[in-house]
Coordinates of C-alpha atoms (C1' of nucleotides) in Angstrom, one line a residue:
Chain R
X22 CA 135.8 46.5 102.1
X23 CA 132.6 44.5 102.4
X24 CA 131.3 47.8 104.1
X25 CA 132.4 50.2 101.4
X26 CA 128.5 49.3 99.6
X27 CA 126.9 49.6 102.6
X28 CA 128.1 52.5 104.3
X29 CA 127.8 54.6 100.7
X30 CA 123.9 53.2 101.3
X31 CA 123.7 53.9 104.4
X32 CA 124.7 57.3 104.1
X33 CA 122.4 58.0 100.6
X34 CA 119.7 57.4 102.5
X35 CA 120.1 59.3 105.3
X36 CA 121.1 62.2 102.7
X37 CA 117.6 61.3 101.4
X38 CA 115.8 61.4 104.1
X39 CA 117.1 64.8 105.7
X40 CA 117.7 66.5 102.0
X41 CA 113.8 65.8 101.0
X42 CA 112.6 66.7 104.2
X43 CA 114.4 70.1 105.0
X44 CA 115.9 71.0 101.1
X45 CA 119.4 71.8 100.4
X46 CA 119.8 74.7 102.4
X47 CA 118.0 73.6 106.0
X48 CA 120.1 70.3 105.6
X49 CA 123.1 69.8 108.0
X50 CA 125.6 68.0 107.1
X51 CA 126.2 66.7 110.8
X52 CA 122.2 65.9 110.9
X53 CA 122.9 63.6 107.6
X54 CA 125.9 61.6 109.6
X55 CA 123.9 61.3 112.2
X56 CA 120.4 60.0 110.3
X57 CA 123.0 57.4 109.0
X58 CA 124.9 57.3 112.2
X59 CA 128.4 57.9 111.4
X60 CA 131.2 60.5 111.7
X61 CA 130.5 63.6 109.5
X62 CA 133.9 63.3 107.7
X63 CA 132.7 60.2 106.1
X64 CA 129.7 62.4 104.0
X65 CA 132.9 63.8 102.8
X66 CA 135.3 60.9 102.6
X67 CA 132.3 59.3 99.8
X68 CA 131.2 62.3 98.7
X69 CA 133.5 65.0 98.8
X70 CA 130.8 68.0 99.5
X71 CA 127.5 69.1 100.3
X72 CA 126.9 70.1 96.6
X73 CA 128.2 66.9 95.3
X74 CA 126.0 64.5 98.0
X75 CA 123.0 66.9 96.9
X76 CA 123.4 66.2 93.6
X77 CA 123.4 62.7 94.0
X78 CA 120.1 62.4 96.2
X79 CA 118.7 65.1 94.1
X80 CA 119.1 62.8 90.9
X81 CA 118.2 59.5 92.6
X82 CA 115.2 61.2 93.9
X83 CA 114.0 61.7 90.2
X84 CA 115.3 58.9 89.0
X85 CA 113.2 57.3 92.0
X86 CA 109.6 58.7 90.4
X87 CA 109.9 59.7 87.3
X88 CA 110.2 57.0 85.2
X89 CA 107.7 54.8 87.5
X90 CA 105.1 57.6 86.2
X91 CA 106.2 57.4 82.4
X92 CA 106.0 53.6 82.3
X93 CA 102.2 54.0 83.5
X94 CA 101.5 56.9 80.9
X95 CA 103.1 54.2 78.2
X96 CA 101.7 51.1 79.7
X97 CA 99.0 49.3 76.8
X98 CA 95.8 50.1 78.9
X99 CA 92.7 52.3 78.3
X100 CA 92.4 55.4 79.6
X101 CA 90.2 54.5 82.6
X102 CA 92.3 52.2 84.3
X103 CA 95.2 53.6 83.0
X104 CA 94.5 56.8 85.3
X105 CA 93.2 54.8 88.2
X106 CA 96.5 53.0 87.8
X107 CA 98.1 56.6 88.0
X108 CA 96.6 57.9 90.5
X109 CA 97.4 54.6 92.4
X110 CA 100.8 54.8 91.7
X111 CA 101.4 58.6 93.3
X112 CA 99.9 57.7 96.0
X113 CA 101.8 54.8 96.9
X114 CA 105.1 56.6 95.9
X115 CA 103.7 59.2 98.6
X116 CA 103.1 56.4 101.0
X117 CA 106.8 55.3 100.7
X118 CA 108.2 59.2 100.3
X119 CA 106.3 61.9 101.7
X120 CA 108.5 64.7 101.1
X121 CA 109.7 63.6 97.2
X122 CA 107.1 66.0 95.5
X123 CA 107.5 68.9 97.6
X124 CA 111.6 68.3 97.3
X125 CA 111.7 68.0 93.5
X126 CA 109.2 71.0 93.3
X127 CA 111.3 73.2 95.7
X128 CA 115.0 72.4 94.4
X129 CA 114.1 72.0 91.2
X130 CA 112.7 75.9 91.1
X131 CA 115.9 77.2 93.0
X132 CA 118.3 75.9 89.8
X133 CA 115.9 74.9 86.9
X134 CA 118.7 75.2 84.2
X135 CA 120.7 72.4 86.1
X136 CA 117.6 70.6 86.4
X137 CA 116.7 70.7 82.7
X138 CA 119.9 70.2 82.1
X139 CA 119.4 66.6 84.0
X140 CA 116.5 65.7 82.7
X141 CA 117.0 66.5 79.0
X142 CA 120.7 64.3 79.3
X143 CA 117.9 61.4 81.2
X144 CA 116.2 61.5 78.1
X145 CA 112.8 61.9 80.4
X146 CA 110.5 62.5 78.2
X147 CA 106.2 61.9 77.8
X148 CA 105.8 58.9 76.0
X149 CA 104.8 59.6 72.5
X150 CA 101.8 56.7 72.6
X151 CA 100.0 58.4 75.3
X152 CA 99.8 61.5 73.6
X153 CA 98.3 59.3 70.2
X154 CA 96.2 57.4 72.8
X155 CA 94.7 61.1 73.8
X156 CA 94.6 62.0 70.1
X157 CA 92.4 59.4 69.1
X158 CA 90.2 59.6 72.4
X159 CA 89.5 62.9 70.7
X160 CA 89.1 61.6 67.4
X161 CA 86.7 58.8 67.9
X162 CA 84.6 61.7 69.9
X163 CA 85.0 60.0 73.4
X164 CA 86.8 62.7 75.1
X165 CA 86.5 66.3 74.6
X166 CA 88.9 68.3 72.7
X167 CA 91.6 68.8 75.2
X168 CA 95.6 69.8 74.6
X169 CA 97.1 66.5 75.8
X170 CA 99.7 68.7 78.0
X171 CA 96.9 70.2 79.7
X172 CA 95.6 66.5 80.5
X173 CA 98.8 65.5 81.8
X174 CA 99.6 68.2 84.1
X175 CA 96.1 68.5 85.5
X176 CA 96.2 64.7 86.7
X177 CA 99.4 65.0 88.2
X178 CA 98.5 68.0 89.4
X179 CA 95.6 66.8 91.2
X180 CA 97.8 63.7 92.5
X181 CA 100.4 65.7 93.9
X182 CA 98.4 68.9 95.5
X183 CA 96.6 67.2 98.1
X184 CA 99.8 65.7 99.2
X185 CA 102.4 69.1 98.8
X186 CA 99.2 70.9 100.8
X187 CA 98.8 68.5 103.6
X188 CA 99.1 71.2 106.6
X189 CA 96.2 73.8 104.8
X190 CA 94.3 71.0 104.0
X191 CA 94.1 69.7 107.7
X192 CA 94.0 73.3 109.3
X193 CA 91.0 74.6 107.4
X194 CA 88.9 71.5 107.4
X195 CA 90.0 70.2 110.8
X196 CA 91.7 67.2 110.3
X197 CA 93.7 65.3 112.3
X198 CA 96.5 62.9 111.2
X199 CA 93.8 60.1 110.9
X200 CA 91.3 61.8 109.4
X201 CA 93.6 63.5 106.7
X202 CA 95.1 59.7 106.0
X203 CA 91.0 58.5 105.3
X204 CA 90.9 61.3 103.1
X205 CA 93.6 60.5 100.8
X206 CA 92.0 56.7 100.7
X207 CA 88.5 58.5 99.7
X208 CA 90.2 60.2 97.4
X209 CA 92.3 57.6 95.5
X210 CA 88.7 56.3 94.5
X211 CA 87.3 59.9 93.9
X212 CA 89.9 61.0 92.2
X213 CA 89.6 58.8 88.8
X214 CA 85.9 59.5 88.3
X215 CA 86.8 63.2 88.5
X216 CA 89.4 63.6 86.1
X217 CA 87.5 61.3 83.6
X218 CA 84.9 63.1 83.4
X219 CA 86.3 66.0 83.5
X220 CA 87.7 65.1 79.4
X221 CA 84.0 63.3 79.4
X222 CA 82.1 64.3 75.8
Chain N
X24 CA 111.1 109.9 111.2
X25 CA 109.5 110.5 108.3
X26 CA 111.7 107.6 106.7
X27 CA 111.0 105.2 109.1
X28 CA 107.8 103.8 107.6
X29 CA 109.5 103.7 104.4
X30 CA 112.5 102.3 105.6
X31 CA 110.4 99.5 107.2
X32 CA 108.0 99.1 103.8
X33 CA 111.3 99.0 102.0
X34 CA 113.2 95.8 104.0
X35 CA 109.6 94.4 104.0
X36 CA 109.9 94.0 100.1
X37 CA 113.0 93.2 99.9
X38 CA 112.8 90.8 102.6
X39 CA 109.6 89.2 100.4
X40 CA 111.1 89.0 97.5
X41 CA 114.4 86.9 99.0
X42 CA 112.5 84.7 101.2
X43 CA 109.7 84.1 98.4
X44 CA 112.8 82.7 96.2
X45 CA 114.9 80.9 98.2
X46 CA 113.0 80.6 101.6
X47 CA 113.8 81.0 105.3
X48 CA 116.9 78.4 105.0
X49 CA 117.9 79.8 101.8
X50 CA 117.6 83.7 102.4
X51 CA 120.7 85.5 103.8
X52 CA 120.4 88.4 105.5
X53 CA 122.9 90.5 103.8
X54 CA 121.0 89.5 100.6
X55 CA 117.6 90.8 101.7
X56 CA 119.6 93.8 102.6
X57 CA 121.8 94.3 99.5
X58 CA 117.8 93.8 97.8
X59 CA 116.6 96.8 99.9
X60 CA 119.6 99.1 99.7
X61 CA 120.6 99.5 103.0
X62 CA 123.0 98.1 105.6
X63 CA 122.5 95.0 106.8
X64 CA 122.4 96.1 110.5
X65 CA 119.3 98.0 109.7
X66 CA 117.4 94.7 109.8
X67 CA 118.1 94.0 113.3
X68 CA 117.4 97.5 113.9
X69 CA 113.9 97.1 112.7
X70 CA 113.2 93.6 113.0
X71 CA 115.8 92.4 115.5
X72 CA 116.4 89.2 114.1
X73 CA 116.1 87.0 111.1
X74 CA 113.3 84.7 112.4
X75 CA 111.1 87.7 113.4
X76 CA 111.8 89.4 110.3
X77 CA 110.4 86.1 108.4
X78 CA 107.8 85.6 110.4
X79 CA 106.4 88.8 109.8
X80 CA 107.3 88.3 105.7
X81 CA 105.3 84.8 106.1
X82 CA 102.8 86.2 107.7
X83 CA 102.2 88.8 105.0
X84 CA 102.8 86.9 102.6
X85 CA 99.6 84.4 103.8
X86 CA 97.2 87.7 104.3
X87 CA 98.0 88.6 100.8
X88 CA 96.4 85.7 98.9
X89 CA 94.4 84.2 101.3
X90 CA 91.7 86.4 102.2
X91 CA 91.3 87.6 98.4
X92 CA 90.5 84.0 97.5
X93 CA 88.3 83.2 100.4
X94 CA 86.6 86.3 99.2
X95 CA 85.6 84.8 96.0
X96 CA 84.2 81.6 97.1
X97 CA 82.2 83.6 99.3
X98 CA 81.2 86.2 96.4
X99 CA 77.8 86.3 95.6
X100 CA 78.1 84.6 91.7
X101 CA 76.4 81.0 90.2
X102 CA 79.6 78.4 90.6
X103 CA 80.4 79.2 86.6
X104 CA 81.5 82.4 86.7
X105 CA 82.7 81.9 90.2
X106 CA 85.2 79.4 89.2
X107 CA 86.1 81.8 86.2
X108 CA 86.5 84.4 88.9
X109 CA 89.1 81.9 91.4
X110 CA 91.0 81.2 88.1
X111 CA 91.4 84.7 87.1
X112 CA 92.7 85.5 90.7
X113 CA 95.1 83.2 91.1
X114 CA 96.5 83.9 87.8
X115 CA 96.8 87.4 88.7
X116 CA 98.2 86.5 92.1
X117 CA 100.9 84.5 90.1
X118 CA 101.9 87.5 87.8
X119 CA 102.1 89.9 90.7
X120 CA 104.3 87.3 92.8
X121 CA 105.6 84.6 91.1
X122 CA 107.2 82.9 94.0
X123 CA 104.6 83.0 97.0
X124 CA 102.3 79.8 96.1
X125 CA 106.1 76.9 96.4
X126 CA 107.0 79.6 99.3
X127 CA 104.3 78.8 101.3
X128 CA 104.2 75.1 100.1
X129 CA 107.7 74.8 101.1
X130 CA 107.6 76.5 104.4
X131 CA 104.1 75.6 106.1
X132 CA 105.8 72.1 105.3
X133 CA 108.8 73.2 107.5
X134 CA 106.6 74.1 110.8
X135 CA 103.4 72.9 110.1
X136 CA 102.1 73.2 113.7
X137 CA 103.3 76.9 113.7
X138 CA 101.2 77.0 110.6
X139 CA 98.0 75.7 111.9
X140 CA 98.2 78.0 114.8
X141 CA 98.5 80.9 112.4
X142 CA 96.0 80.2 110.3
X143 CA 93.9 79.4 113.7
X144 CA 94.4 83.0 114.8
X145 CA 93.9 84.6 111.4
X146 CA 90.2 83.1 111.4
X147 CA 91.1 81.9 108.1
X148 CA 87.9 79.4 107.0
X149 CA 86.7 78.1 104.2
X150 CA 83.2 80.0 103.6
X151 CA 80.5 78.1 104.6
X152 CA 78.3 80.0 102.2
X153 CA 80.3 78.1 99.4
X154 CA 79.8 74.7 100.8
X155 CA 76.3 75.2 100.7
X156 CA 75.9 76.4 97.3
X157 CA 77.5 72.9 96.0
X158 CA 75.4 71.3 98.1
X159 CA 72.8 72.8 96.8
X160 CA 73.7 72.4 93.0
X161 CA 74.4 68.4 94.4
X162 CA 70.9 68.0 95.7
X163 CA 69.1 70.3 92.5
X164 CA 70.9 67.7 90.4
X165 CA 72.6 70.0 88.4
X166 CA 76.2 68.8 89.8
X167 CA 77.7 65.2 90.8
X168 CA 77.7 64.6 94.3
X169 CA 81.4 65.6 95.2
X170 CA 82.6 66.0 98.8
X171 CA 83.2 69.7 98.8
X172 CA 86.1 69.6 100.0
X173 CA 87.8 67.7 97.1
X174 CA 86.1 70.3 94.9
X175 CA 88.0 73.3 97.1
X176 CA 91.1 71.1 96.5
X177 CA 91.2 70.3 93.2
X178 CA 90.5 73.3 92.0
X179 CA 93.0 75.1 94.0
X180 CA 95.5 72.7 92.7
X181 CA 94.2 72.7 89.3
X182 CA 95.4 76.4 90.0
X183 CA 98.6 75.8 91.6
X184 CA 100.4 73.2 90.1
X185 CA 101.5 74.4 86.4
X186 CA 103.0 77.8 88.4
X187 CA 104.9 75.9 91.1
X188 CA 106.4 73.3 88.7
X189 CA 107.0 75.7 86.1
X190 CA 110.8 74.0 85.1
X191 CA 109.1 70.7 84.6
X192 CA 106.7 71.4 82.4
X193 CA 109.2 74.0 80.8
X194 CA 111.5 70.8 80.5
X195 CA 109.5 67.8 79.6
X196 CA 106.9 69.6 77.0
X197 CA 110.0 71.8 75.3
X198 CA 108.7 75.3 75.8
X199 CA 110.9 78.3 76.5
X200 CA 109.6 81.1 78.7
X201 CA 107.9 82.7 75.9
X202 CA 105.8 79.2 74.8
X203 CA 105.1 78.7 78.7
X204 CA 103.1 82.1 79.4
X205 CA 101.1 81.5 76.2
X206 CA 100.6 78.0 77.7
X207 CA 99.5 79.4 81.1
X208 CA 96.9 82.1 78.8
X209 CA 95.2 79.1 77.2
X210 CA 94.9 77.2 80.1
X211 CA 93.3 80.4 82.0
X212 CA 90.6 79.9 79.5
X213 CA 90.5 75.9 79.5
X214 CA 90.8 75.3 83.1
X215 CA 87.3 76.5 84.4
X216 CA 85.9 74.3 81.3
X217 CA 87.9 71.2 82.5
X218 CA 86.7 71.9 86.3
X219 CA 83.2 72.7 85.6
X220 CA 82.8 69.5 83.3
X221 CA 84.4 67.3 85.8
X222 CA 81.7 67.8 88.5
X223 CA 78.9 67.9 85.4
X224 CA 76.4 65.2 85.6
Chain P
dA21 C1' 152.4 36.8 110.4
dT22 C1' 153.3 40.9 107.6
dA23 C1' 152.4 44.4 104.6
dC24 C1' 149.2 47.1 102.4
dA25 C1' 145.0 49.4 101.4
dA26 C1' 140.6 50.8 102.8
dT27 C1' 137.9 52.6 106.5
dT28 C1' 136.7 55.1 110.7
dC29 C1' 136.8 58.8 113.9
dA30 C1' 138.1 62.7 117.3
dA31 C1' 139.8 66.9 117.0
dC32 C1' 140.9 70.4 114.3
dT33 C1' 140.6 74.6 110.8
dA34 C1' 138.3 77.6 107.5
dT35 C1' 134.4 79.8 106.0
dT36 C1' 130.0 81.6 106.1
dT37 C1' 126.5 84.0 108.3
dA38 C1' 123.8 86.1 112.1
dG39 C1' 123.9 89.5 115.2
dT40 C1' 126.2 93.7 118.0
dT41 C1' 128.3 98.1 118.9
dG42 C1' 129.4 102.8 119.1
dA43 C1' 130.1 106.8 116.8
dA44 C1' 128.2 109.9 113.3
dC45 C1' 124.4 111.9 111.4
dT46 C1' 119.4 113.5 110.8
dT47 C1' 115.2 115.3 112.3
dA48 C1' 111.7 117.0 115.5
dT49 C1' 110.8 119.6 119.8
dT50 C1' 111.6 123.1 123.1
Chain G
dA26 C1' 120.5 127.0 119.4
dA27 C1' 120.3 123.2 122.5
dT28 C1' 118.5 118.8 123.4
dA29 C1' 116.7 114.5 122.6
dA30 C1' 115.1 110.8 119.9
dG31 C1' 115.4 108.3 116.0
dT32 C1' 118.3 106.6 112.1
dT33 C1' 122.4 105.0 109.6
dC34 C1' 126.6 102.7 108.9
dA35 C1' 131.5 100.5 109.1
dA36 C1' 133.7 97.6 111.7
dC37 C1' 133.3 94.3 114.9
dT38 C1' 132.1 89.7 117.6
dA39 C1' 129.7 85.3 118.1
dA40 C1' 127.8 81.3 116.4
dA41 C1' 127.0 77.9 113.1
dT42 C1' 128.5 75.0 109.7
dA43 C1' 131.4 72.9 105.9
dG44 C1' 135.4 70.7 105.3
dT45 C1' 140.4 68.6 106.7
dT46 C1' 143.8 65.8 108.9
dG47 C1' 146.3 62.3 110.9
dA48 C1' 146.4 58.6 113.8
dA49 C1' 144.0 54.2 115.0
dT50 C1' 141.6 50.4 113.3
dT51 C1' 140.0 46.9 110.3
dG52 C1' 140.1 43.8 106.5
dT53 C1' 142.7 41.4 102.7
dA54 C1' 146.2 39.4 100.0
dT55 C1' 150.7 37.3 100.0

DNA sequence: ATACAATTCAACTATTTAGTTGAACTTATT
DNA sequence: AATAAGTTCAACTAAATAGTTGAATTGTAT
């Protein structure tokens, strides 16, 4: 009974692990039992189906990100080292789960009505002070006059590219492992200075 | 015999199309040939089996966008209208084949090695002729010193990311299909500003 | 200790999907 | 017209994969 927590663990993260890395449809269900090494017909004994596991990682998985990112864009900090601490954030997230972005990107484009489904009943939504703190960057002529949406997605964007395109980026500048890892750290600093001034008056 | 190219052309499409959406994992064979109108026996026929027969999509799928933007940062244009010009084309691209830039996200990610090699044989390099003309801006002082590299990348993902996670931004920002193409006009105008100003000194 | 419920697993079935075959048909060539 | 090569399809087999079952085991409460 003691094991009942543990197994249902066990097993959710070896879901994780081979759902984010090879999506819905390239997971096995026998690859997942064995990740968490048990006998396939426990997957089902906790979870019933494929579908239902999915769903379950799926959700987690945003749950994992998602509001880690929101609590940054809501956090009392100006805008400088609120983006550093952004940028910081995705990359360390990226550190811990290297295949989360390209996962939620992937599934969430194969059913997007279940997906907004989820996140509209999450309540997920861009804090309504960020957008004022943009507003009155504008305002007080600091910042040039940019849609705050377009803000948003362009950092993110420009957090999560890099990491998504990891194979083109180290075939057509010939990287290796090591030299694609230094990049990212170059970047992290890089990255900050270029999106500020980007919205630079 | 006179078919036979068409009959070839005609899985090819169809084959694109399912694979674009739901990649290699995803895709069933009877779907891609439901999609082209003929029996599904045909595909062995031509392609003899479902790897091949996505190899050849992927393969395609890379030469279509690939060389075209190569060719622009290699056109002979100041950086302004070039980066107008890389905007333009990827939004194009986008229009023409919605699915192609998460495709190849997704699936490089799959068999990155296979990848490299690929894009190895293909001869596919970043211009040199571009890398010198931001060094050039860089040492005439007209442009922040950037690694060109990062340039390349953020640009490209400037480009990429609002089409790949079209359901989030769909989701969080409350737009319905209509709201998000009008979203994706403005930005074709806004983003070469944002870039451009982001590497201004 | 006994009974009961929860847990585990090997071996099984059901379903989905890729791939094959052979006969019928079409087209080009002589 | 006869022949051969290429093309098409319905029906089939083979393989992969999800899901089930029942017996054995373990843990817990009385």
């Amino acid at each position: 009974m003691s094991e009942e927590i543990e197994t249902e663990q066990q097993i959710l993260e070896a879901a994780k692990q081979i759902f984010q890395e090879r999506g819905f449809a390239g997971a096995r269900m026998q690859e997942i039992a064995d990740e968490a090494d048990i006998n396939k017909s426990m997957l089902h004994y906790y979870f019933r189906s494929k579908d239902k596991l999915f769903q379950k990682v799926f959700q987690d998985s945003i749950r994992q990100f998602f509001p880690e990112i929101l609590k940054v864009l809501h956090a009392d900090l100006a805008l400088t080292p609120k983006i550093e601490k952004l940028v910081e954030t995705y990359y360390e997230m990226f550190r811990k789960h290297p295949h989360l972005p390209r996962f939620v990107i992937h599934e969430m484009n194969q059913h997007p009505d279940r997906f907004k489904e989820f996140v509209k009943n999450m309540g997920f939504e861009i804090p309504e002070t960020f957008v004022k703190q943009i507003r009155q960057e504008i305002e007080s002529d600091s910042m040039l006059n940019i849609d705050p949406r377009e803000f948003i997605i362009n950092t993110i964007g420009l957090c999560v590219f890099p990491l998504i395109a990891r194979p083109m980026i180290e075939t057509v500048f010939k990287m290796n492992n090591e030299q694609y890892q230094q990049f990212l750290e170059q970047r992290k600093k890089e990255l900050p200075k270029f999106i500020l001034n980007a919205v630079k008056k």
